[in-house]
Amino acid sequence: MTQDHLRTALLEAKVPRYTSYPPATRFSGAIGPDIHAGWLAALPPEEGISLYAHVPFCRRLCWFCACRTQGTANAAPLTRFLETLAAEAALVARAVGRAQKVAALHLGGGTPTLLTPEQIDRMGQLLRENFDLSACDDISVEIDPCELDAARLDALVAFGLSRASIGVQDIDPVVQNAIGRHQSAEITAEAVAGLRARGIGSVNFDLLYGLPYQTEARLAATLDAVIAHRPDRIALYGYAHVPWMARRQKLIPEDALPDPEARIALADLARARLIGSGYVPVGIDHYALPGDEMARAAQSGTLRRNFQGYTTDRAATLVALGPSAISRLPQGYAQNASATRDWTATVEAGVLPTARGYALTAQDRLAADAIERVMCDGTVDFTALGRAHGLPTTALTTRAATALAELPGMGTLAAGVLQLADMRYARLMAARIDPGMAGDTGRFSMAS
Ligand SMILES: C[S@@+](CC[C@H](N)C(=O)[O-])C[C@H]1O[C@@H](n2cnc3c(N)ncnc32)[C@H](O)[C@@H]1O
Ligand code: SF4
């Protein structure tokens, strides 16, 4: 076995992104509204939760996008959507038995900035009616700069916005043409200026590598343009080409996609450029300025991973509203009906729209913690983990040792501590120590 085996594994492996353990491919219909309601009822009254609202609409449907969203030409469907969201929030509050304290709130999608200023106000009102947001000082939103104006920005600030994430992907016109997303540099700059003028202190940019026609020169130009804005955080995701799940990706010219070797070269180039510009690498695909909370979390081993990627949010519970949204409770995961019409019909019938999920066992929690540390830090202290869970870690360490024996160069395991040689092996190692991977029938994206 040589380093070549490791490179081949990295080039060929298709593995989960581990934004949850177990991955959503292992959820089942065994978890429904009653079980979910029971989990919500057991929430400790003093616990500050994390709250997520999924807005599943976009004006444009970018061809690369694998997010759960649908197109709409106007704001009309959003009116019914918001009233259904209000009804779902009320169902959750009734199951909890009170307006639960919220420590962090995230609006994602889709495109939350499709909401008109009045609809943004309504969103704030419906959430405040059903949750206690009085101590929530972390409110973030995903922004499509093409769907933003001064009135929306003002409404978001009045809503309490503290952090914004802006979708950029790639600035090159040839790449933008091939992914069905046109966005001028001026539009992106206006969004950043509008946020900063209103005192929003934390701005993240989303970028992608591995896009069609993306060359090292094109990605370097995108990075230079992005770095010039000095965003606090940059998420540089590897483009996940999964047309069997995201059917609009069939419009992506596959013969123009960089091959796995080229993908790795793109990721390496970006990493060197971002580190050279003063950014701290965070996990497998994020970068942050040294003073940023995420950079500090990465350095102190307190980084967390959730459905949005990496986060500094430490809440044990994530309550998620909207079609396809996934809640994480101490007892397990509960996912809402994916189709907006199913979600709407269930909520309008007065029932929590839970369609699937997963009840965690003690062994699952142990594996989840180990995999989260691999994905966040690239290191796991199995002895400390076993002590914290009161469980043996022999099965996990044996799988890690086998992976290291089969793929030398991936890292070391000594005195019960696994240490990856490089964060690029994190998904590979996570899949190797994942006890359920062998039986998973999901088709995943490339590990590189
Ligand atoms: C839900 S989108 C929201 C962004 C917002 N609607 C916009 O367009 O600016 C969040 C991010 O997911 C990432 N994303 C979407 N599809 C992806 C894919 N196929 N592979 C990797 N990342 C993807 C993109 O970087 C995108 O900015
Ligand atoms: S990238 Fe944003 S705007 Fe484009 S389809 Fe996805 S969610 Fe919608």
PDB file of C-alpha atoms in Angstrom, residues 5-286:
ATOM      1  CA  HIS A   5      -3.762   4.330  -2.826  1.00  0.00           C
ATOM      2  CA  LEU A   6      -4.728   7.332  -0.715  1.00  0.00           C
ATOM      3  CA  ARG A   7      -4.751   9.652  -3.705  1.00  0.00           C
ATOM      4  CA  THR A   8      -6.817   7.157  -5.701  1.00  0.00           C
ATOM      5  CA  ALA A   9      -9.264   6.821  -2.798  1.00  0.00           C
ATOM      6  CA  LEU A  10      -9.581  10.586  -2.578  1.00  0.00           C
ATOM      7  CA  LEU A  11     -10.132  10.855  -6.325  1.00  0.00           C
ATOM      8  CA  GLU A  12     -12.685   8.067  -6.527  1.00  0.00           C
ATOM      9  CA  ALA A  13     -14.601   8.038  -3.237  1.00  0.00           C
ATOM     10  CA  LYS A  14     -18.199   9.217  -3.148  1.00  0.00           C
ATOM     11  CA  VAL A  15     -19.110   9.787   0.466  1.00  0.00           C
ATOM     12  CA  PRO A  16     -21.569  11.827   2.580  1.00  0.00           C
ATOM     13  CA  ARG A  17     -20.802  15.442   3.498  1.00  0.00           C
ATOM     14  CA  TYR A  18     -21.615  14.563   7.115  1.00  0.00           C
ATOM     15  CA  THR A  19     -23.618  17.680   7.900  1.00  0.00           C
ATOM     16  CA  SER A  20     -25.392  15.241  10.222  1.00  0.00           C
ATOM     17  CA  TYR A  21     -24.701  11.818  11.642  1.00  0.00           C
ATOM     18  CA  PRO A  22     -26.296   9.659  10.478  1.00  0.00           C
ATOM     19  CA  PRO A  23     -26.705  11.277   7.046  1.00  0.00           C
ATOM     20  CA  ALA A  24     -30.289  12.054   5.969  1.00  0.00           C
ATOM     21  CA  THR A  25     -30.144   9.100   3.533  1.00  0.00           C
ATOM     22  CA  ARG A  26     -30.693   6.869   6.589  1.00  0.00           C
ATOM     23  CA  PHE A  27     -33.795   8.669   7.863  1.00  0.00           C
ATOM     24  CA  SER A  28     -37.032   6.682   7.744  1.00  0.00           C
ATOM     25  CA  GLY A  29     -40.789   7.156   8.033  1.00  0.00           C
ATOM     26  CA  ALA A  30     -40.666   5.632  11.538  1.00  0.00           C
ATOM     27  CA  ILE A  31     -40.367   9.175  12.913  1.00  0.00           C
ATOM     28  CA  GLY A  32     -43.626  11.077  12.481  1.00  0.00           C
ATOM     29  CA  PRO A  33     -45.567  13.945  14.109  1.00  0.00           C
ATOM     30  CA  ASP A  34     -46.317  12.139  17.391  1.00  0.00           C
ATOM     31  CA  ILE A  35     -42.726  11.152  18.152  1.00  0.00           C
ATOM     32  CA  HIS A  36     -41.514  14.596  17.081  1.00  0.00           C
ATOM     33  CA  ALA A  37     -44.102  16.273  19.358  1.00  0.00           C
ATOM     34  CA  GLY A  38     -42.932  14.102  22.271  1.00  0.00           C
ATOM     35  CA  TRP A  39     -39.324  15.147  21.678  1.00  0.00           C
ATOM     36  CA  LEU A  40     -40.349  18.835  21.580  1.00  0.00           C
ATOM     37  CA  ALA A  41     -42.355  18.458  24.805  1.00  0.00           C
ATOM     38  CA  ALA A  42     -39.196  17.233  26.595  1.00  0.00           C
ATOM     39  CA  LEU A  43     -37.152  20.374  25.802  1.00  0.00           C
ATOM     40  CA  PRO A  44     -35.744  21.891  29.020  1.00  0.00           C
ATOM     41  CA  PRO A  45     -37.501  25.269  29.599  1.00  0.00           C
ATOM     42  CA  GLU A  46     -34.259  27.203  30.143  1.00  0.00           C
ATOM     43  CA  GLU A  47     -32.481  25.855  27.056  1.00  0.00           C
ATOM     44  CA  GLY A  48     -31.753  28.403  24.333  1.00  0.00           C
ATOM     45  CA  ILE A  49     -32.373  26.647  21.027  1.00  0.00           C
ATOM     46  CA  SER A  50     -31.221  27.366  17.514  1.00  0.00           C
ATOM     47  CA  LEU A  51     -34.096  28.175  15.130  1.00  0.00           C
ATOM     48  CA  TYR A  52     -34.059  27.745  11.327  1.00  0.00           C
ATOM     49  CA  ALA A  53     -36.692  28.833   8.815  1.00  0.00           C
ATOM     50  CA  HIS A  54     -36.442  27.472   5.276  1.00  0.00           C
ATOM     51  CA  VAL A  55     -37.785  29.724   2.492  1.00  0.00           C
ATOM     52  CA  PRO A  56     -38.048  27.340  -0.483  1.00  0.00           C
ATOM     53  CA  PHE A  57     -38.459  29.905  -3.279  1.00  0.00           C
ATOM     54  CA  CYS A  58     -36.153  31.590  -5.779  1.00  0.00           C
ATOM     55  CA  ARG A  59     -36.714  33.981  -8.676  1.00  0.00           C
ATOM     56  CA  ARG A  60     -34.001  32.215 -10.664  1.00  0.00           C
ATOM     57  CA  LEU A  61     -33.156  28.539 -10.513  1.00  0.00           C
ATOM     58  CA  CYS A  62     -29.397  28.246 -10.879  1.00  0.00           C
ATOM     59  CA  TRP A  63     -28.505  25.017 -12.657  1.00  0.00           C
ATOM     60  CA  PHE A  64     -25.794  23.988 -10.198  1.00  0.00           C
ATOM     61  CA  CYS A  65     -27.988  24.331  -7.136  1.00  0.00           C
ATOM     62  CA  ALA A  66     -28.775  21.248  -5.052  1.00  0.00           C
ATOM     63  CA  CYS A  67     -30.790  23.147  -2.432  1.00  0.00           C
ATOM     64  CA  ARG A  68     -34.505  22.336  -1.907  1.00  0.00           C
ATOM     65  CA  THR A  69     -36.115  25.251  -3.709  1.00  0.00           C
ATOM     66  CA  GLN A  70     -38.643  26.098  -6.407  1.00  0.00           C
ATOM     67  CA  GLY A  71     -39.050  28.998  -8.830  1.00  0.00           C
ATOM     68  CA  THR A  72     -41.622  31.756  -8.511  1.00  0.00           C
ATOM     69  CA  ALA A  73     -42.072  34.805 -10.704  1.00  0.00           C
ATOM     70  CA  ASN A  74     -43.741  36.929  -7.993  1.00  0.00           C
ATOM     71  CA  ALA A  75     -44.222  37.271  -4.238  1.00  0.00           C
ATOM     72  CA  ALA A  76     -47.760  35.793  -4.173  1.00  0.00           C
ATOM     73  CA  PRO A  77     -46.857  32.174  -3.155  1.00  0.00           C
ATOM     74  CA  LEU A  78     -44.815  33.670  -0.347  1.00  0.00           C
ATOM     75  CA  THR A  79     -47.970  35.064   1.293  1.00  0.00           C
ATOM     76  CA  ARG A  80     -49.502  31.613   1.731  1.00  0.00           C
ATOM     77  CA  PHE A  81     -46.106  30.200   2.626  1.00  0.00           C
ATOM     78  CA  LEU A  82     -45.710  32.701   5.488  1.00  0.00           C
ATOM     79  CA  GLU A  83     -49.162  31.951   6.880  1.00  0.00           C
ATOM     80  CA  THR A  84     -48.381  28.223   6.786  1.00  0.00           C
ATOM     81  CA  LEU A  85     -45.049  28.927   8.494  1.00  0.00           C
ATOM     82  CA  ALA A  86     -46.956  30.858  11.200  1.00  0.00           C
ATOM     83  CA  ALA A  87     -49.257  27.864  11.666  1.00  0.00           C
ATOM     84  CA  GLU A  88     -46.280  25.481  11.843  1.00  0.00           C
ATOM     85  CA  ALA A  89     -44.530  27.719  14.414  1.00  0.00           C
ATOM     86  CA  ALA A  90     -47.745  27.678  16.486  1.00  0.00           C
ATOM     87  CA  LEU A  91     -47.893  23.850  16.271  1.00  0.00           C
ATOM     88  CA  VAL A  92     -44.288  23.650  17.493  1.00  0.00           C
ATOM     89  CA  ALA A  93     -44.958  26.129  20.349  1.00  0.00           C
ATOM     90  CA  ARG A  94     -48.004  24.073  21.359  1.00  0.00           C
ATOM     91  CA  ALA A  95     -45.949  20.846  21.353  1.00  0.00           C
ATOM     92  CA  VAL A  96     -43.185  22.515  23.407  1.00  0.00           C
ATOM     93  CA  GLY A  97     -45.775  23.973  25.769  1.00  0.00           C
ATOM     94  CA  ARG A  98     -44.374  27.528  25.668  1.00  0.00           C
ATOM     95  CA  ALA A  99     -42.483  30.055  23.560  1.00  0.00           C
ATOM     96  CA  GLN A 100     -39.031  28.442  23.789  1.00  0.00           C
ATOM     97  CA  LYS A 101     -35.977  30.667  24.226  1.00  0.00           C
ATOM     98  CA  VAL A 102     -33.979  31.110  21.023  1.00  0.00           C
ATOM     99  CA  ALA A 103     -30.215  31.734  21.083  1.00  0.00           C
ATOM    100  CA  ALA A 104     -29.632  31.853  17.320  1.00  0.00           C
ATOM    101  CA  LEU A 105     -31.921  32.276  14.295  1.00  0.00           C
ATOM    102  CA  HIS A 106     -31.071  31.537  10.672  1.00  0.00           C
ATOM    103  CA  LEU A 107     -33.174  32.234   7.572  1.00  0.00           C
ATOM    104  CA  GLY A 108     -32.107  30.040   4.690  1.00  0.00           C
ATOM    105  CA  GLY A 109     -33.371  28.665   1.427  1.00  0.00           C
ATOM    106  CA  GLY A 110     -33.854  29.141  -1.354  1.00  0.00           C
ATOM    107  CA  THR A 111     -33.785  32.880  -1.245  1.00  0.00           C
ATOM    108  CA  PRO A 112     -35.153  34.528   1.903  1.00  0.00           C
ATOM    109  CA  THR A 113     -34.504  37.950   0.350  1.00  0.00           C
ATOM    110  CA  LEU A 114     -37.341  37.246  -2.121  1.00  0.00           C
ATOM    111  CA  LEU A 115     -39.614  38.272   0.751  1.00  0.00           C
ATOM    112  CA  THR A 116     -40.856  41.851   0.418  1.00  0.00           C
ATOM    113  CA  PRO A 117     -40.060  44.248   3.313  1.00  0.00           C
ATOM    114  CA  GLU A 118     -43.614  43.722   4.628  1.00  0.00           C
ATOM    115  CA  GLN A 119     -43.160  39.945   4.411  1.00  0.00           C
ATOM    116  CA  ILE A 120     -39.843  40.192   6.288  1.00  0.00           C
ATOM    117  CA  ASP A 121     -41.729  42.091   9.027  1.00  0.00           C
ATOM    118  CA  ARG A 122     -44.387  39.365   9.057  1.00  0.00           C
ATOM    119  CA  MET A 123     -41.694  36.686   9.377  1.00  0.00           C
ATOM    120  CA  GLY A 124     -40.318  38.498  12.441  1.00  0.00           C
ATOM    121  CA  GLN A 125     -43.783  38.831  13.917  1.00  0.00           C
ATOM    122  CA  LEU A 126     -44.789  35.165  13.438  1.00  0.00           C
ATOM    123  CA  LEU A 127     -41.528  33.931  14.931  1.00  0.00           C
ATOM    124  CA  ARG A 128     -41.788  36.307  17.919  1.00  0.00           C
ATOM    125  CA  GLU A 129     -45.371  35.187  18.545  1.00  0.00           C
ATOM    126  CA  ASN A 130     -44.254  31.591  18.983  1.00  0.00           C
ATOM    127  CA  PHE A 131     -40.671  31.753  20.249  1.00  0.00           C
ATOM    128  CA  ASP A 132     -38.872  33.915  22.819  1.00  0.00           C
ATOM    129  CA  LEU A 133     -36.391  35.905  20.746  1.00  0.00           C
ATOM    130  CA  SER A 134     -35.720  38.501  23.459  1.00  0.00           C
ATOM    131  CA  ALA A 135     -32.158  37.263  24.110  1.00  0.00           C
ATOM    132  CA  CYS A 136     -31.359  36.220  20.512  1.00  0.00           C
ATOM    133  CA  ASP A 137     -28.453  38.340  19.306  1.00  0.00           C
ATOM    134  CA  ASP A 138     -27.347  36.039  16.475  1.00  0.00           C
ATOM    135  CA  ILE A 139     -29.676  36.444  13.483  1.00  0.00           C
ATOM    136  CA  SER A 140     -28.353  35.440  10.080  1.00  0.00           C
ATOM    137  CA  VAL A 141     -29.766  35.281   6.558  1.00  0.00           C
ATOM    138  CA  GLU A 142     -28.735  33.859   3.181  1.00  0.00           C
ATOM    139  CA  ILE A 143     -28.712  36.615   0.577  1.00  0.00           C
ATOM    140  CA  ASP A 144     -28.906  36.397  -3.188  1.00  0.00           C
ATOM    141  CA  PRO A 145     -27.464  39.838  -4.099  1.00  0.00           C
ATOM    142  CA  CYS A 146     -29.641  39.871  -7.242  1.00  0.00           C
ATOM    143  CA  GLU A 147     -32.720  39.873  -4.985  1.00  0.00           C
ATOM    144  CA  LEU A 148     -31.859  42.704  -2.637  1.00  0.00           C
ATOM    145  CA  ASP A 149     -32.618  46.413  -2.373  1.00  0.00           C
ATOM    146  CA  ALA A 150     -32.377  49.168   0.244  1.00  0.00           C
ATOM    147  CA  ALA A 151     -35.912  48.571   1.553  1.00  0.00           C
ATOM    148  CA  ARG A 152     -35.227  44.849   2.095  1.00  0.00           C
ATOM    149  CA  LEU A 153     -31.921  45.613   3.776  1.00  0.00           C
ATOM    150  CA  ASP A 154     -33.681  48.076   6.107  1.00  0.00           C
ATOM    151  CA  ALA A 155     -36.352  45.471   6.903  1.00  0.00           C
ATOM    152  CA  LEU A 156     -33.671  42.866   7.655  1.00  0.00           C
ATOM    153  CA  VAL A 157     -31.890  45.276  10.004  1.00  0.00           C
ATOM    154  CA  ALA A 158     -35.202  46.023  11.765  1.00  0.00           C
ATOM    155  CA  PHE A 159     -35.667  42.218  11.985  1.00  0.00           C
ATOM    156  CA  GLY A 160     -32.416  42.132  14.013  1.00  0.00           C
ATOM    157  CA  LEU A 161     -29.951  40.883  11.386  1.00  0.00           C
ATOM    158  CA  SER A 162     -26.416  40.424  12.730  1.00  0.00           C
ATOM    159  CA  ARG A 163     -24.787  38.223  10.059  1.00  0.00           C
ATOM    160  CA  ALA A 164     -25.267  37.803   6.331  1.00  0.00           C
ATOM    161  CA  SER A 165     -24.179  35.162   3.863  1.00  0.00           C
ATOM    162  CA  ILE A 166     -23.918  36.228   0.232  1.00  0.00           C
ATOM    163  CA  GLY A 167     -24.008  33.756  -2.681  1.00  0.00           C
ATOM    164  CA  VAL A 168     -21.259  34.480  -5.233  1.00  0.00           C
ATOM    165  CA  GLN A 169     -20.060  31.035  -6.511  1.00  0.00           C
ATOM    166  CA  ASP A 170     -17.765  32.338  -9.318  1.00  0.00           C
ATOM    167  CA  ILE A 171     -17.458  35.734 -10.981  1.00  0.00           C
ATOM    168  CA  ASP A 172     -16.241  34.513 -14.386  1.00  0.00           C
ATOM    169  CA  PRO A 173     -18.836  35.081 -17.173  1.00  0.00           C
ATOM    170  CA  VAL A 174     -18.021  31.768 -18.930  1.00  0.00           C
ATOM    171  CA  VAL A 175     -18.506  29.828 -15.686  1.00  0.00           C
ATOM    172  CA  GLN A 176     -21.619  31.828 -14.803  1.00  0.00           C
ATOM    173  CA  ASN A 177     -23.095  31.019 -18.244  1.00  0.00           C
ATOM    174  CA  ALA A 178     -22.478  27.318 -17.722  1.00  0.00           C
ATOM    175  CA  ILE A 179     -24.162  27.272 -14.300  1.00  0.00           C
ATOM    176  CA  GLY A 180     -27.147  29.452 -15.241  1.00  0.00           C
ATOM    177  CA  ARG A 181     -26.334  32.212 -12.768  1.00  0.00           C
ATOM    178  CA  HIS A 182     -25.528  35.709 -13.937  1.00  0.00           C
ATOM    179  CA  GLN A 183     -24.300  38.080 -11.291  1.00  0.00           C
ATOM    180  CA  SER A 184     -22.178  41.146 -11.957  1.00  0.00           C
ATOM    181  CA  ALA A 185     -19.335  42.187  -9.671  1.00  0.00           C
ATOM    182  CA  GLU A 186     -21.201  45.484  -9.116  1.00  0.00           C
ATOM    183  CA  ILE A 187     -24.304  43.722  -7.736  1.00  0.00           C
ATOM    184  CA  THR A 188     -22.176  41.775  -5.255  1.00  0.00           C
ATOM    185  CA  ALA A 189     -20.290  44.933  -4.245  1.00  0.00           C
ATOM    186  CA  GLU A 190     -23.581  46.806  -3.701  1.00  0.00           C
ATOM    187  CA  ALA A 191     -24.851  44.067  -1.387  1.00  0.00           C
ATOM    188  CA  VAL A 192     -21.661  44.195   0.688  1.00  0.00           C
ATOM    189  CA  ALA A 193     -21.706  48.004   0.855  1.00  0.00           C
ATOM    190  CA  GLY A 194     -25.414  48.023   1.803  1.00  0.00           C
ATOM    191  CA  LEU A 195     -24.813  45.567   4.641  1.00  0.00           C
ATOM    192  CA  ARG A 196     -21.736  47.337   5.960  1.00  0.00           C
ATOM    193  CA  ALA A 197     -23.402  50.786   5.750  1.00  0.00           C
ATOM    194  CA  ARG A 198     -26.095  49.394   8.046  1.00  0.00           C
ATOM    195  CA  GLY A 199     -23.589  48.128  10.583  1.00  0.00           C
ATOM    196  CA  ILE A 200     -23.817  44.396   9.781  1.00  0.00           C
ATOM    197  CA  GLY A 201     -20.475  43.329  11.190  1.00  0.00           C
ATOM    198  CA  SER A 202     -20.231  39.794   9.851  1.00  0.00           C
ATOM    199  CA  VAL A 203     -20.358  38.975   6.147  1.00  0.00           C
ATOM    200  CA  ASN A 204     -19.779  35.539   4.579  1.00  0.00           C
ATOM    201  CA  PHE A 205     -19.289  34.766   0.872  1.00  0.00           C
ATOM    202  CA  ASP A 206     -20.247  31.400  -0.660  1.00  0.00           C
ATOM    203  CA  LEU A 207     -17.925  30.226  -3.445  1.00  0.00           C
ATOM    204  CA  LEU A 208     -17.699  26.949  -5.350  1.00  0.00           C
ATOM    205  CA  TYR A 209     -14.813  25.041  -6.861  1.00  0.00           C
ATOM    206  CA  GLY A 210     -15.214  22.255  -9.401  1.00  0.00           C
ATOM    207  CA  LEU A 211     -17.638  24.198 -11.631  1.00  0.00           C
ATOM    208  CA  PRO A 212     -17.804  23.724 -15.422  1.00  0.00           C
ATOM    209  CA  TYR A 213     -15.108  25.642 -17.338  1.00  0.00           C
ATOM    210  CA  GLN A 214     -13.539  26.724 -14.048  1.00  0.00           C
ATOM    211  CA  THR A 215      -9.774  26.905 -14.516  1.00  0.00           C
ATOM    212  CA  GLU A 216      -7.134  27.812 -11.980  1.00  0.00           C
ATOM    213  CA  ALA A 217      -6.816  31.261 -13.585  1.00  0.00           C
ATOM    214  CA  ARG A 218     -10.563  31.852 -13.395  1.00  0.00           C
ATOM    215  CA  LEU A 219     -10.814  30.705  -9.798  1.00  0.00           C
ATOM    216  CA  ALA A 220      -7.802  32.858  -8.883  1.00  0.00           C
ATOM    217  CA  ALA A 221      -9.535  35.901 -10.383  1.00  0.00           C
ATOM    218  CA  THR A 222     -12.706  35.123  -8.418  1.00  0.00           C
ATOM    219  CA  LEU A 223     -10.694  34.767  -5.231  1.00  0.00           C
ATOM    220  CA  ASP A 224      -8.859  38.050  -5.798  1.00  0.00           C
ATOM    221  CA  ALA A 225     -12.163  39.870  -6.333  1.00  0.00           C
ATOM    222  CA  VAL A 226     -13.659  38.273  -3.218  1.00  0.00           C
ATOM    223  CA  ILE A 227     -10.614  38.873  -1.013  1.00  0.00           C
ATOM    224  CA  ALA A 228     -10.709  42.560  -2.005  1.00  0.00           C
ATOM    225  CA  HIS A 229     -14.031  42.779  -0.099  1.00  0.00           C
ATOM    226  CA  ARG A 230     -12.384  41.267   2.990  1.00  0.00           C
ATOM    227  CA  PRO A 231     -15.415  39.168   4.008  1.00  0.00           C
ATOM    228  CA  ASP A 232     -15.176  37.851   7.575  1.00  0.00           C
ATOM    229  CA  ARG A 233     -15.835  34.328   6.356  1.00  0.00           C
ATOM    230  CA  ILE A 234     -15.617  32.475   3.055  1.00  0.00           C
ATOM    231  CA  ALA A 235     -17.249  29.118   2.396  1.00  0.00           C
ATOM    232  CA  LEU A 236     -15.553  27.421  -0.555  1.00  0.00           C
ATOM    233  CA  TYR A 237     -17.683  24.355  -1.238  1.00  0.00           C
ATOM    234  CA  GLY A 238     -16.690  21.631  -3.659  1.00  0.00           C
ATOM    235  CA  TYR A 239     -19.430  21.607  -6.311  1.00  0.00           C
ATOM    236  CA  ALA A 240     -21.552  18.494  -5.648  1.00  0.00           C
ATOM    237  CA  HIS A 241     -22.739  17.156  -8.998  1.00  0.00           C
ATOM    238  CA  VAL A 242     -25.709  14.990  -8.078  1.00  0.00           C
ATOM    239  CA  PRO A 243     -28.122  15.228 -11.061  1.00  0.00           C
ATOM    240  CA  TRP A 244     -29.995  12.115  -9.842  1.00  0.00           C
ATOM    241  CA  MET A 245     -31.130  14.241  -6.881  1.00  0.00           C
ATOM    242  CA  ALA A 246     -31.019  17.793  -8.239  1.00  0.00           C
ATOM    243  CA  ARG A 247     -32.554  17.361 -11.680  1.00  0.00           C
ATOM    244  CA  ARG A 248     -31.762  20.902 -12.849  1.00  0.00           C
ATOM    245  CA  GLN A 249     -28.080  19.897 -12.788  1.00  0.00           C
ATOM    246  CA  LYS A 250     -28.798  17.966 -16.016  1.00  0.00           C
ATOM    247  CA  LEU A 251     -28.312  21.393 -17.668  1.00  0.00           C
ATOM    248  CA  ILE A 252     -24.687  21.458 -16.501  1.00  0.00           C
ATOM    249  CA  PRO A 253     -22.294  20.456 -19.325  1.00  0.00           C
ATOM    250  CA  GLU A 254     -20.654  17.406 -17.766  1.00  0.00           C
ATOM    251  CA  ASP A 255     -17.780  17.322 -20.247  1.00  0.00           C
ATOM    252  CA  ALA A 256     -16.783  20.798 -19.012  1.00  0.00           C
ATOM    253  CA  LEU A 257     -16.516  19.721 -15.369  1.00  0.00           C
ATOM    254  CA  PRO A 258     -12.967  19.578 -13.974  1.00  0.00           C
ATOM    255  CA  ASP A 259     -11.871  15.975 -13.391  1.00  0.00           C
ATOM    256  CA  PRO A 260     -11.046  14.876  -9.830  1.00  0.00           C
ATOM    257  CA  GLU A 261      -7.329  15.751 -10.230  1.00  0.00           C
ATOM    258  CA  ALA A 262      -8.255  19.219 -11.460  1.00  0.00           C
ATOM    259  CA  ARG A 263     -10.725  19.634  -8.588  1.00  0.00           C
ATOM    260  CA  ILE A 264      -7.988  18.933  -6.090  1.00  0.00           C
ATOM    261  CA  ALA A 265      -5.699  21.433  -7.840  1.00  0.00           C
ATOM    262  CA  LEU A 266      -8.461  24.070  -7.667  1.00  0.00           C
ATOM    263  CA  ALA A 267      -9.025  23.450  -3.955  1.00  0.00           C
ATOM    264  CA  ASP A 268      -5.262  23.589  -3.307  1.00  0.00           C
ATOM    265  CA  LEU A 269      -4.908  26.843  -5.200  1.00  0.00           C
ATOM    266  CA  ALA A 270      -7.779  28.425  -3.274  1.00  0.00           C
ATOM    267  CA  ARG A 271      -6.410  27.238   0.038  1.00  0.00           C
ATOM    268  CA  ALA A 272      -2.953  28.672  -0.623  1.00  0.00           C
ATOM    269  CA  ARG A 273      -4.366  31.975  -1.858  1.00  0.00           C
ATOM    270  CA  LEU A 274      -6.749  32.399   1.075  1.00  0.00           C
ATOM    271  CA  ILE A 275      -4.168  31.455   3.696  1.00  0.00           C
ATOM    272  CA  GLY A 276      -1.682  33.750   1.952  1.00  0.00           C
ATOM    273  CA  SER A 277      -4.240  36.555   2.276  1.00  0.00           C
ATOM    274  CA  GLY A 278      -4.542  36.111   6.023  1.00  0.00           C
ATOM    275  CA  TYR A 279      -7.501  33.718   6.261  1.00  0.00           C
ATOM    276  CA  VAL A 280      -7.554  30.842   8.752  1.00  0.00           C
ATOM    277  CA  PRO A 281      -8.736  27.489   7.319  1.00  0.00           C
ATOM    278  CA  VAL A 282     -11.797  26.134   9.115  1.00  0.00           C
ATOM    279  CA  GLY A 283     -12.842  22.494   8.739  1.00  0.00           C
ATOM    280  CA  ILE A 284     -12.875  21.103   5.201  1.00  0.00           C
ATOM    281  CA  ASP A 285     -14.176  24.083   3.255  1.00  0.00           C
ATOM    282  CA  HIS A 286     -14.428  27.312   5.277  1.00  0.00           C
TER     283      HIS A 286
END
